[in-house]
Coordinates of C-alpha atoms in Angstrom, one line a residue:
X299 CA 0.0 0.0 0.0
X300 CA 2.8 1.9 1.0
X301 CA 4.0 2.1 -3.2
X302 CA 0.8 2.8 -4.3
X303 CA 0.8 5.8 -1.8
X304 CA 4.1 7.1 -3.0
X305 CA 3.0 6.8 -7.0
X306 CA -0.2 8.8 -5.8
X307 CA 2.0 11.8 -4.6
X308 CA 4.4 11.3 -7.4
X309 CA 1.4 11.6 -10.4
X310 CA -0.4 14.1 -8.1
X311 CA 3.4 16.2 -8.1
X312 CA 3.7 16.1 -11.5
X313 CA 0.2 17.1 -12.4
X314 CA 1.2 20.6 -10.3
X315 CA 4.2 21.3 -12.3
X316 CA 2.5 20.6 -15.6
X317 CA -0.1 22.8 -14.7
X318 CA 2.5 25.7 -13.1
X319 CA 4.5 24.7 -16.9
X320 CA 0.9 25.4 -19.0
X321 CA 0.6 28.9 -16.8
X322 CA 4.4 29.8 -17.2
X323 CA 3.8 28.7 -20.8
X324 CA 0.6 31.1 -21.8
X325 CA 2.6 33.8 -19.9
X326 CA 5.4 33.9 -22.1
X327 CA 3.9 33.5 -25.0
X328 CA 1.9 36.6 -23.9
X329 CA 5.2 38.2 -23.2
X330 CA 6.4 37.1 -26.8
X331 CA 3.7 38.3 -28.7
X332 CA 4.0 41.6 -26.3
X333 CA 7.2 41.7 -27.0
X334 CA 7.0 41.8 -30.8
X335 CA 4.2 44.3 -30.9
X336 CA 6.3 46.9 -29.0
X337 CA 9.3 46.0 -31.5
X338 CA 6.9 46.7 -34.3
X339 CA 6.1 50.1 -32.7
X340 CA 9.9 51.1 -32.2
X341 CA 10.1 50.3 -35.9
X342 CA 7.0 51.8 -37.3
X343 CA 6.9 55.2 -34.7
X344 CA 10.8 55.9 -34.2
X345 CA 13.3 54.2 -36.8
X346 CA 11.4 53.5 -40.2
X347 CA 11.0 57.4 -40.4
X348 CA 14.7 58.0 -39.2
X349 CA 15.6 55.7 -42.6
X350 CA 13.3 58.3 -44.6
X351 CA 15.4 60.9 -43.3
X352 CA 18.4 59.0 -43.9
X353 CA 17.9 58.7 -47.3
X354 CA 16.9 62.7 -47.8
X355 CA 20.5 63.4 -45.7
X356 CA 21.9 60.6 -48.0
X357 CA 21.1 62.6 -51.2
X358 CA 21.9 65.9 -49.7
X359 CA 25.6 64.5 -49.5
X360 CA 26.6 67.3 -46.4
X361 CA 29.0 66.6 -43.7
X362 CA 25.4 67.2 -40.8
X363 CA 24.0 64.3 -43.1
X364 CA 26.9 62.1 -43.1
X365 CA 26.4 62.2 -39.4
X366 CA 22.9 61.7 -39.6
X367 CA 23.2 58.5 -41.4
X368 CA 25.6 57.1 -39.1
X369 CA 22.9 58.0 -35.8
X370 CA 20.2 56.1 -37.8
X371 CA 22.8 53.4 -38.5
X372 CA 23.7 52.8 -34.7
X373 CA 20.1 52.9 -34.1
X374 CA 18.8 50.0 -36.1
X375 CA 22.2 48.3 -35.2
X376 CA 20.9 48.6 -31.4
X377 CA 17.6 47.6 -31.8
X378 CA 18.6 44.8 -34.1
X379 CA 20.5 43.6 -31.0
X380 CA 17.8 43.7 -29.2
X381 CA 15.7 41.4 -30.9

């Protein structure tokens, strides 16, 4: 009786942690999908107009727009990283 005890608490253990891993699970999905919406803002509201300007400083071909360029560049490198 004694086994049967121990393979009760055993399946009765496990059946908490799955549970706690299906919670932890949805959470970071929700975190993921978070995640990618506030990296599609970033892009959309601060650096896909930056490249717009880039290119109009590009053409311009000034020293300010050289520097310009190479702001927008280390921008987009940084949030690259941070994907």
């Amino acid at each position: 009786m004694g086994s049967k005890m121990t393979a009760q608490r055993i399946e009765k253990s496990l059946d908490e942690m799955l549970d706690e891993l299906e919670a932890m699970g949805t959470e970071i999905e929700m975190k993921l999908k978070l995640a990618s919406m506030d990296a599609r803002d970033m892009w959309q509201e601060k650096l896909e107009p930056r490249l717009f300007e880039a290119r109009m400083h590009a053409r311009e071909a000034k020293e300010a727009s050289k520097h310009a360029v190479q702001d927008t560049l280390k921008a987009f490198k940084e949030f690259a990283e941070s994907l």
